[in-house]
Short mmCIF file of C-alpha atoms in Angstrom, two decimals:
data_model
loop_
_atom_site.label_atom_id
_atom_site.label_comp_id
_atom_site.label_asym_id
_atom_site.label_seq_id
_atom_site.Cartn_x
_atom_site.Cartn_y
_atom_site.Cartn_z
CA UNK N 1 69.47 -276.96 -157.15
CA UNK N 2 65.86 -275.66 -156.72
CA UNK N 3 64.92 -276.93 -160.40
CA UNK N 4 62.65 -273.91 -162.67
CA UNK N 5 63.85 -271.48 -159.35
CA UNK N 6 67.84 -272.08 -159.75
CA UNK N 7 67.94 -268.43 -160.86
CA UNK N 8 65.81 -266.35 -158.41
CA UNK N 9 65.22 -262.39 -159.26
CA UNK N 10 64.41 -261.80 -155.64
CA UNK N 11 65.95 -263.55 -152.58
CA UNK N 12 65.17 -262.34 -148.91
CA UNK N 13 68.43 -263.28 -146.64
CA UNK N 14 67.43 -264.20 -142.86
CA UNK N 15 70.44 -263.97 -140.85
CA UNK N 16 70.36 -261.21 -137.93
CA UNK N 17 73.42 -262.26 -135.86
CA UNK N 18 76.45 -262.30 -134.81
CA UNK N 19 79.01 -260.26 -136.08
CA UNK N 20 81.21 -263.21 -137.30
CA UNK N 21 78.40 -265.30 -138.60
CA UNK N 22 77.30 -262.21 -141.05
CA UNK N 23 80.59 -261.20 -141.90
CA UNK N 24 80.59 -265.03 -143.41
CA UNK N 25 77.28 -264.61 -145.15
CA UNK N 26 78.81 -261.72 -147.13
CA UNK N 27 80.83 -264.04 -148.55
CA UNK N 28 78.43 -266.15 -149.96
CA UNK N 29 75.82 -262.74 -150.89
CA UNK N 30 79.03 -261.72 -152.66
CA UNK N 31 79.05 -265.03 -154.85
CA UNK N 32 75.41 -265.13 -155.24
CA UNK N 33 76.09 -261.15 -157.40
CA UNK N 34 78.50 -262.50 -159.11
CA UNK N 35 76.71 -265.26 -160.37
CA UNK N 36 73.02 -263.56 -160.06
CA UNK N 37 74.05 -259.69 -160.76
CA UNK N 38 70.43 -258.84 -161.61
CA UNK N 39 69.01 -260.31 -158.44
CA UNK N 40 67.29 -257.95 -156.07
CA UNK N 41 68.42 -258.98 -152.68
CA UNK N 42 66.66 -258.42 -149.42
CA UNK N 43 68.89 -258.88 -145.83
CA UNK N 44 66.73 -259.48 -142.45
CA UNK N 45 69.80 -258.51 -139.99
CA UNK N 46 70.31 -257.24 -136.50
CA UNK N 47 70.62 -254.03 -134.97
CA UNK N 48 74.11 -254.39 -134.02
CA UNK N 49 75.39 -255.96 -137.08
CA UNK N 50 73.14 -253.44 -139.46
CA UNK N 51 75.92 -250.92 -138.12
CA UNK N 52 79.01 -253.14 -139.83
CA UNK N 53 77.05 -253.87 -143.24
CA UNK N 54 74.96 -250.73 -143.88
CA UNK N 55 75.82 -249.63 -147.46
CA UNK N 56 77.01 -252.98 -148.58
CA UNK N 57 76.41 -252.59 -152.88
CA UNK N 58 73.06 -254.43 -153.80
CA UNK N 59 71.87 -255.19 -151.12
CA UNK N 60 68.57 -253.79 -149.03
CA UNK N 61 68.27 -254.13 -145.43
CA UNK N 62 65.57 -255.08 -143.25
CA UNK N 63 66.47 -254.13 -139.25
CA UNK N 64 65.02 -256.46 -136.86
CA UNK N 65 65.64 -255.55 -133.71
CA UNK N 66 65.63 -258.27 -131.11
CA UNK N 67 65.68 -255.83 -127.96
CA UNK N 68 62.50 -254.57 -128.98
CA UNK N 69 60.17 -257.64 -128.14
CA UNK N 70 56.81 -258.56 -129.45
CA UNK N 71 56.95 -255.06 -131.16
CA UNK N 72 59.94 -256.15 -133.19
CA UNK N 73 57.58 -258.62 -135.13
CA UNK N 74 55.42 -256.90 -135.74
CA UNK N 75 57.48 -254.12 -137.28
CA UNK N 76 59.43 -256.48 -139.18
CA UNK N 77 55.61 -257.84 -140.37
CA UNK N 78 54.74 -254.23 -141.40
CA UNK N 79 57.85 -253.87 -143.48
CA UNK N 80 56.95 -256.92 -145.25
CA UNK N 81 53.47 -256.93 -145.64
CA UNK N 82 52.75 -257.36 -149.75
CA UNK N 83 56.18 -258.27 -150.43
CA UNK N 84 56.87 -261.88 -151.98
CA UNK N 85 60.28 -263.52 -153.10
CA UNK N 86 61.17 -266.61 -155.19
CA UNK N 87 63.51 -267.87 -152.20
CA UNK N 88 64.25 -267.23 -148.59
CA UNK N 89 67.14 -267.97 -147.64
CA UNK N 90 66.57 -269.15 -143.36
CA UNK N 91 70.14 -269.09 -142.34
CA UNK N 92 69.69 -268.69 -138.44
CA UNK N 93 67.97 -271.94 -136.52
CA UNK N 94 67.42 -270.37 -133.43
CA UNK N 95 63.80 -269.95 -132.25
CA UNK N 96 63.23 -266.18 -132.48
CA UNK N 97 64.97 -266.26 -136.41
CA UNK N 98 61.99 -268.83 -137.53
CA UNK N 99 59.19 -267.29 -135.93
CA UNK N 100 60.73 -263.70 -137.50
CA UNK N 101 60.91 -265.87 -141.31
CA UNK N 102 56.68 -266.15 -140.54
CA UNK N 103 56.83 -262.94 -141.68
CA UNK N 104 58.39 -263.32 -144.56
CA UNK N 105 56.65 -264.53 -147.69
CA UNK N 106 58.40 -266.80 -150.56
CA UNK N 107 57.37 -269.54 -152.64
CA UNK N 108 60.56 -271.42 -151.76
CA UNK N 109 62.35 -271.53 -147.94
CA UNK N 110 65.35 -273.16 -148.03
CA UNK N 111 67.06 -274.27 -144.13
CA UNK N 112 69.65 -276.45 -143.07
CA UNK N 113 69.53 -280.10 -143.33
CA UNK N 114 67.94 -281.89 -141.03
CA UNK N 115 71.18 -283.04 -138.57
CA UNK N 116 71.83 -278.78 -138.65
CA UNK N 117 67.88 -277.61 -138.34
CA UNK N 118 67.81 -277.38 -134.69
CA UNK N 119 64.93 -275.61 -132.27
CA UNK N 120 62.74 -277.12 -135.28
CA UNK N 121 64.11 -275.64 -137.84
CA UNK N 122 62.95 -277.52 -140.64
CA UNK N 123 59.23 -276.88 -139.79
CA UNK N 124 59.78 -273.22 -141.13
CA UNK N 125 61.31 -274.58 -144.04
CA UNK N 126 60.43 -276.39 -147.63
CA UNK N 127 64.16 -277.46 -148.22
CA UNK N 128 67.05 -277.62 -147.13
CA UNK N 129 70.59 -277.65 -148.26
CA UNK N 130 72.76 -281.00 -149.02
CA UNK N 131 74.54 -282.40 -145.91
CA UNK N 132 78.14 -281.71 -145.18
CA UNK N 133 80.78 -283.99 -143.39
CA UNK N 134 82.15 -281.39 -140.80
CA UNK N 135 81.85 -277.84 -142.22
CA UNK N 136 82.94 -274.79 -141.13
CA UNK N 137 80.39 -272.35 -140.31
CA UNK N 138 81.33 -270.46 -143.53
CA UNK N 139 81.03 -273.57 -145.83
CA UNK N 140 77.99 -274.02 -144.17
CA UNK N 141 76.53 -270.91 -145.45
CA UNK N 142 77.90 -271.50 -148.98
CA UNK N 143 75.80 -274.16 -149.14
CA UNK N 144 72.17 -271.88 -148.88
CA UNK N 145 74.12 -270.49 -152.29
CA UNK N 146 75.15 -274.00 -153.65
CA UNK N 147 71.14 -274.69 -153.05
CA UNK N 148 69.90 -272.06 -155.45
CA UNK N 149 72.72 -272.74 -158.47
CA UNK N 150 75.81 -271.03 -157.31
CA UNK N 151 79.03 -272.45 -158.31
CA UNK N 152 80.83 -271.26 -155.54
CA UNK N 153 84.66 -270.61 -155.01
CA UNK N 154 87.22 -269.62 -153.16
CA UNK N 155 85.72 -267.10 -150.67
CA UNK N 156 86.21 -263.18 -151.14
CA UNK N 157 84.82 -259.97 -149.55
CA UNK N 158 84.41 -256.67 -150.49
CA UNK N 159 83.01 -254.91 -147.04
CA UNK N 160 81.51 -251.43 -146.92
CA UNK N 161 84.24 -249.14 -145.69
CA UNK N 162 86.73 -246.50 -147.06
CA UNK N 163 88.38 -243.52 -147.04
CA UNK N 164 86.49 -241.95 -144.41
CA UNK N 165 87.42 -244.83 -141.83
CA UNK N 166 90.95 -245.38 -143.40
CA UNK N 167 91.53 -241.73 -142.44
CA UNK N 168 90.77 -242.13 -138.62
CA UNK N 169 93.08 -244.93 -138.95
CA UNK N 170 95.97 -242.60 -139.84
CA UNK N 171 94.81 -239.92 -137.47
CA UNK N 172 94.39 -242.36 -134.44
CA UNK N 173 96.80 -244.71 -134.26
CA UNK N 174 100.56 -243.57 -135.10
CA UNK N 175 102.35 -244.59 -138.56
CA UNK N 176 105.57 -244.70 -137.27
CA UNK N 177 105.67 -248.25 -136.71
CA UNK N 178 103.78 -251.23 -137.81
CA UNK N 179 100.95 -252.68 -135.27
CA UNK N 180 99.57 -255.41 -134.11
CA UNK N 181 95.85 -255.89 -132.74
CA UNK N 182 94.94 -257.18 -129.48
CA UNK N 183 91.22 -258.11 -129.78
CA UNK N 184 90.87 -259.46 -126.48
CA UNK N 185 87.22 -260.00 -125.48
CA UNK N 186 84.94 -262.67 -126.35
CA UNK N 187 80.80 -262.65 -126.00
CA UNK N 188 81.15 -264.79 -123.55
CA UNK N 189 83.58 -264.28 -120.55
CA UNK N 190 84.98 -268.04 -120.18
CA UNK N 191 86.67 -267.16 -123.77
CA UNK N 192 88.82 -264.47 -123.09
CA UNK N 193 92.17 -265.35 -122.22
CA UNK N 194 93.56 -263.75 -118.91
CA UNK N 195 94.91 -260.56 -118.87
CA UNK N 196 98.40 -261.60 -117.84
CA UNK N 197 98.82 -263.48 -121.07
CA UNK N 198 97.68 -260.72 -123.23
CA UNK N 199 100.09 -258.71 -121.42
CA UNK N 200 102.81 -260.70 -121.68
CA UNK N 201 102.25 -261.04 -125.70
CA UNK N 202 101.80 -257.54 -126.09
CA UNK N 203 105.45 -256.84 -124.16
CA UNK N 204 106.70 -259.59 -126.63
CA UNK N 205 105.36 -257.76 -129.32
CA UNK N 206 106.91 -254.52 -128.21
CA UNK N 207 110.41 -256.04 -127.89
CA UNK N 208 110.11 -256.90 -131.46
CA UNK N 209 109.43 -253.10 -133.01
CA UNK N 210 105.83 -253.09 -133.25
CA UNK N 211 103.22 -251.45 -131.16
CA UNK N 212 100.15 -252.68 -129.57
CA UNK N 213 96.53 -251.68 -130.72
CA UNK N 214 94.09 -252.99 -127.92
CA UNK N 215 90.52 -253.08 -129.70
CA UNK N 216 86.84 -254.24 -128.78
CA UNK N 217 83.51 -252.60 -128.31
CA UNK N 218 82.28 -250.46 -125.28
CA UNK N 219 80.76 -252.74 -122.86
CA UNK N 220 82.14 -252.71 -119.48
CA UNK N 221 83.42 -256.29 -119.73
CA UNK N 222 85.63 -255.35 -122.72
CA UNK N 223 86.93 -252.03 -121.12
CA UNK N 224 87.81 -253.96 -117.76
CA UNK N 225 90.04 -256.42 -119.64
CA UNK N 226 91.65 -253.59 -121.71
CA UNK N 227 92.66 -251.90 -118.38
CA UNK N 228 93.90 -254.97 -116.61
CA UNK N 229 96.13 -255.97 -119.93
CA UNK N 230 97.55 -252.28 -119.43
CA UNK N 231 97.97 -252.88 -115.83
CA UNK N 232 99.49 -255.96 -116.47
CA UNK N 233 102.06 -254.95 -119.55
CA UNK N 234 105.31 -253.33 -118.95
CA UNK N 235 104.98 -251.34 -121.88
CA UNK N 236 102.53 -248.47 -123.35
CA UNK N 237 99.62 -250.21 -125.45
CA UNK N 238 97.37 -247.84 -127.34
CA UNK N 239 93.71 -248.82 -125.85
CA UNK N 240 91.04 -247.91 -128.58
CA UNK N 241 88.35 -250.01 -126.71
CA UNK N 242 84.91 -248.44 -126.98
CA UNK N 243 86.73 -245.59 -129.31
CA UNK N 244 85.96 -247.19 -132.72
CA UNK N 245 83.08 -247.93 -134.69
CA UNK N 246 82.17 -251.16 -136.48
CA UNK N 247 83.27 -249.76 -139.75
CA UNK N 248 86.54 -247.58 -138.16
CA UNK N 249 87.43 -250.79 -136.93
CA UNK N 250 87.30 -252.30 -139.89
CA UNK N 251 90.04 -250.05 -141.25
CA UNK N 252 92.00 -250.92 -137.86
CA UNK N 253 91.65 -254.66 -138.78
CA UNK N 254 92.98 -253.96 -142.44
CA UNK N 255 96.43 -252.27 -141.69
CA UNK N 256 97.46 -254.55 -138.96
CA UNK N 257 99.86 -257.18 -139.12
CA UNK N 258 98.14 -259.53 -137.18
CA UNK N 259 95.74 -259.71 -134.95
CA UNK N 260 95.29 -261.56 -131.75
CA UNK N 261 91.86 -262.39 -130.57
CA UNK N 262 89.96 -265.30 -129.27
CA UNK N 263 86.84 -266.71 -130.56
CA UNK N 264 85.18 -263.00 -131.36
CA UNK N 265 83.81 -261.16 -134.05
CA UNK N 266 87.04 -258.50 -135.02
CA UNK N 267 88.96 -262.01 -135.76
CA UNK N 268 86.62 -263.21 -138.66
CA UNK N 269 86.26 -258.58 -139.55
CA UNK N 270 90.13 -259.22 -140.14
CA UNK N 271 89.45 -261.68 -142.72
CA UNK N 272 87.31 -260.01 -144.55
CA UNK N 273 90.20 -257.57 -144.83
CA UNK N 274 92.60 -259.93 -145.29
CA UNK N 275 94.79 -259.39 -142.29
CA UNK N 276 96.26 -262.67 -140.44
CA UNK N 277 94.53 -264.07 -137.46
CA UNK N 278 96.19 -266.04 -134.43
CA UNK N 279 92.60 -267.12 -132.65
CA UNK N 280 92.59 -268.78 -129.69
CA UNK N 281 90.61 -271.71 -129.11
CA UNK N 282 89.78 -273.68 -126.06
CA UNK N 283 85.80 -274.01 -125.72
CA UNK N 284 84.89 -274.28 -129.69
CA UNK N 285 86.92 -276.42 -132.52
CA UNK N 286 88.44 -274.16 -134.63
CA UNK N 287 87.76 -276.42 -137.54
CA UNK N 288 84.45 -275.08 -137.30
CA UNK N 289 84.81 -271.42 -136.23
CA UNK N 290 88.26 -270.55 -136.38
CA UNK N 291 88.86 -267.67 -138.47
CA UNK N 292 88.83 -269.18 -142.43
CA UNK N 293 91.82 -269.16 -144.14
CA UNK N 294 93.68 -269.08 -141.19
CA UNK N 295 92.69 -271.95 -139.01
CA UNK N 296 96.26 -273.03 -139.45
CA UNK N 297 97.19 -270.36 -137.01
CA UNK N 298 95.14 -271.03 -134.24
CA UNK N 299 96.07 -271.52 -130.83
CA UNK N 300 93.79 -274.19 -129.77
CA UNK N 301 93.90 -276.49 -126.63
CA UNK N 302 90.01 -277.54 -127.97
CA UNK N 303 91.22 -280.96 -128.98
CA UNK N 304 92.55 -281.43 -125.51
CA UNK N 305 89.73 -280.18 -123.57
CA UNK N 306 86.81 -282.09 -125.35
CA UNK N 307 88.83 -285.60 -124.87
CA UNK N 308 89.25 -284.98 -121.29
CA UNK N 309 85.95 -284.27 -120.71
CA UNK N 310 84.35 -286.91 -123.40
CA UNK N 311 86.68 -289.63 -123.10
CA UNK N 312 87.11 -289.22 -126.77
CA UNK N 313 88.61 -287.56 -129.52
CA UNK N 314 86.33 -284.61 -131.35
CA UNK N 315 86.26 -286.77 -134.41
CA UNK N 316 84.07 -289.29 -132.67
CA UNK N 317 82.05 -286.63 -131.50
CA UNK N 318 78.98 -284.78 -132.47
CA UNK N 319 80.44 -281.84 -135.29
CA UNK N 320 80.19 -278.79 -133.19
CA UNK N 321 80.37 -280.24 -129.26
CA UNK N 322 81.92 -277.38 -127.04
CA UNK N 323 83.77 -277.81 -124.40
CA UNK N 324 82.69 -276.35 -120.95
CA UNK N 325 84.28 -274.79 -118.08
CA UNK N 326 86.77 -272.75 -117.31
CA UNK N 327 89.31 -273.47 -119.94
CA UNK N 328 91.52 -270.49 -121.45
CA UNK N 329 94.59 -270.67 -118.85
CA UNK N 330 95.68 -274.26 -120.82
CA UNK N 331 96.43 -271.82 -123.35
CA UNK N 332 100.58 -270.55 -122.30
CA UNK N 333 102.56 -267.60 -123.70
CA UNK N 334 104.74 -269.91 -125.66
CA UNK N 335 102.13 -271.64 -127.04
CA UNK N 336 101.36 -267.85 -128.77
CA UNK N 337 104.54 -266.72 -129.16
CA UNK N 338 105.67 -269.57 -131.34
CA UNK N 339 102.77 -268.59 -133.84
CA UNK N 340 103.90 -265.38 -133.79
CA UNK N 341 106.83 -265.97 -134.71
CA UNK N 342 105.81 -268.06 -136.99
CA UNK N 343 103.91 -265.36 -138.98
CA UNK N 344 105.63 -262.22 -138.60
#
């Protein structure tokens, strides 16, 4: 609680990336309205992910553009010059986010606790919220609420989409059967799973009466591993990589089944839309990052990899420690096919 300030009227929100991590800040904006509905709320966001939340209700953005250098600063200095808010809420600890929340003005700055406040943080910041015992990221963010009076609850979303994007959905992908979502590309390449597993799940998928939605962004990674899957699969996928927006893909996400995906941004888009999410896991601890309400589901060989290569189990660990290497191939087709099974 932040005392006299537990009910701020205006509250700037520093978070710029990544497509995951803001989809779980909505979350907790969502439960600050509900508590707060007269607050005037200010989001500092990314290019990128400005694309996905654009038009989300109450809420005013504030693009910072990372690509653009010094210049982006100063811009983002410019936009704020003579503004001032009760509370900023400095919800990204790398480097670049703190010296961005310098330009930002407000009485109270409220950052992670000190064990969370890396790349010094907590210099940027005049409190911080209550330590956790091993959150995940999204509990994590709950807390910046928690720290200005929210009694927060089970979390909800209500994303900025509709008919406009539910309509391509119909008009792209058939409705003759139901589908299932291969999300297949990570940020990073040692996540993605190899193409001959995808392959083989999407063929599995097949044999059971649904069809195969391959989904990602444009990049040349992402398309690569779209066309091997194809080349690898026995049967005909539909490959919408690179065809969708953030917010078309959003309505992809919300008439699926399930989707597959490994530790990316559509997985934690399909629970904000309350699809079901086998992630798989072998670098990160899906305790942590998994997709929320589903962490149940994962397919994770985590636990195995950070024992191997610490000599003990992630519990005895620092909360967080990746695993390195070239990991995804413990990860087998039955291992998958059991959860889907499982779920559908």
């Amino acid at each position: 609680m932040l005392g006299q300030l537990s009910k701020p009227k205006s509250l700037c929100i520093l978070r710029l990336s990544a497509i995951g991590d803001v989809c779980h800040a909505v979350a907790m904006v969502q439960q600050i309205q509900k508590q707060y509905p007269e607050i005037d709320i200010t989001w500092v966001i990314g290019k990128v992910e400005h694309m996905l939340l654009k038009d989300l209700p109450g809420v005013e953005f504030v693009i910072f553009d990372k690509s653009n250098g010094l210049q982006g600063f100063k811009d983002l200095r410019a936009t704020m010059k003579g503004r001032k808010f009760d509370v900023l809420l400095h919800m990204q600890v790398a480097l670049r986010a703190s010296i961005a929340s310098l330009c930002i003005s407000a009485k109270v700055r409220v950052g992670f606790d000190k064990s969370r406040a890396k790349e010094g943080q907590w210099l940027f910041t005049n409190r911080q919220i209550a330590p956790q015992n091993e959150p995940h990221v999204l509990d994590g963010f709950m807390g910046f609420a928690k720290a200005i009076g929210v009694a927060t609850s089970t979390p909800s979303w209500l994303m900025p989409f509709g008919e406009s994007e539910r309509n391509w959905e119909k008009e792209n992908i058939p409705q003759d059967k139901f589908y299932v979502v291969i999300s297949a590309a990570a940020s990073k390449a040692e996540r993605n799973w190899h193409p001959q597993g995808y392959a083989q799940v999407a063929d599995y998928l097949i044999e059971q009466g649904y069809q195969v939605v391959l989904c990602g962004g444009p990049t040349e990674l992402e398309r690569n591993l779209a066309a091997a899957i194809e080349n690898n699969a026995n049967s005909k996928l539909l490959n919408l990589v690179g065809e969708t927006n953030l917010k078309q893909l959003l309505a992809v996400l919300e008439s699926a089944k399930l989707v597959i995906a490994p530790d990316t941004g559509p997985a934690h888009m399909a629970v904000t839309v309350n699809t079901p999410v086998i992630g798989l896991y072998a670098h990160s601890n899906p305790k942590r990052t998994g997709p929320y309400p589903y962490q149940n589901h994962a397919v994770s060989v985590y636990e195995k990899c950070i024992s191997e290569q610490q000599g003990k189990p992630s519990n005895e660990l620092p909360w967080g420690m990746r695993a390195k290497g070239e990991l995804m191939s413990h990860i087998t087709f039955d291992m998958v096919k059991a959860k889907i099974t499982e779920i559908l």
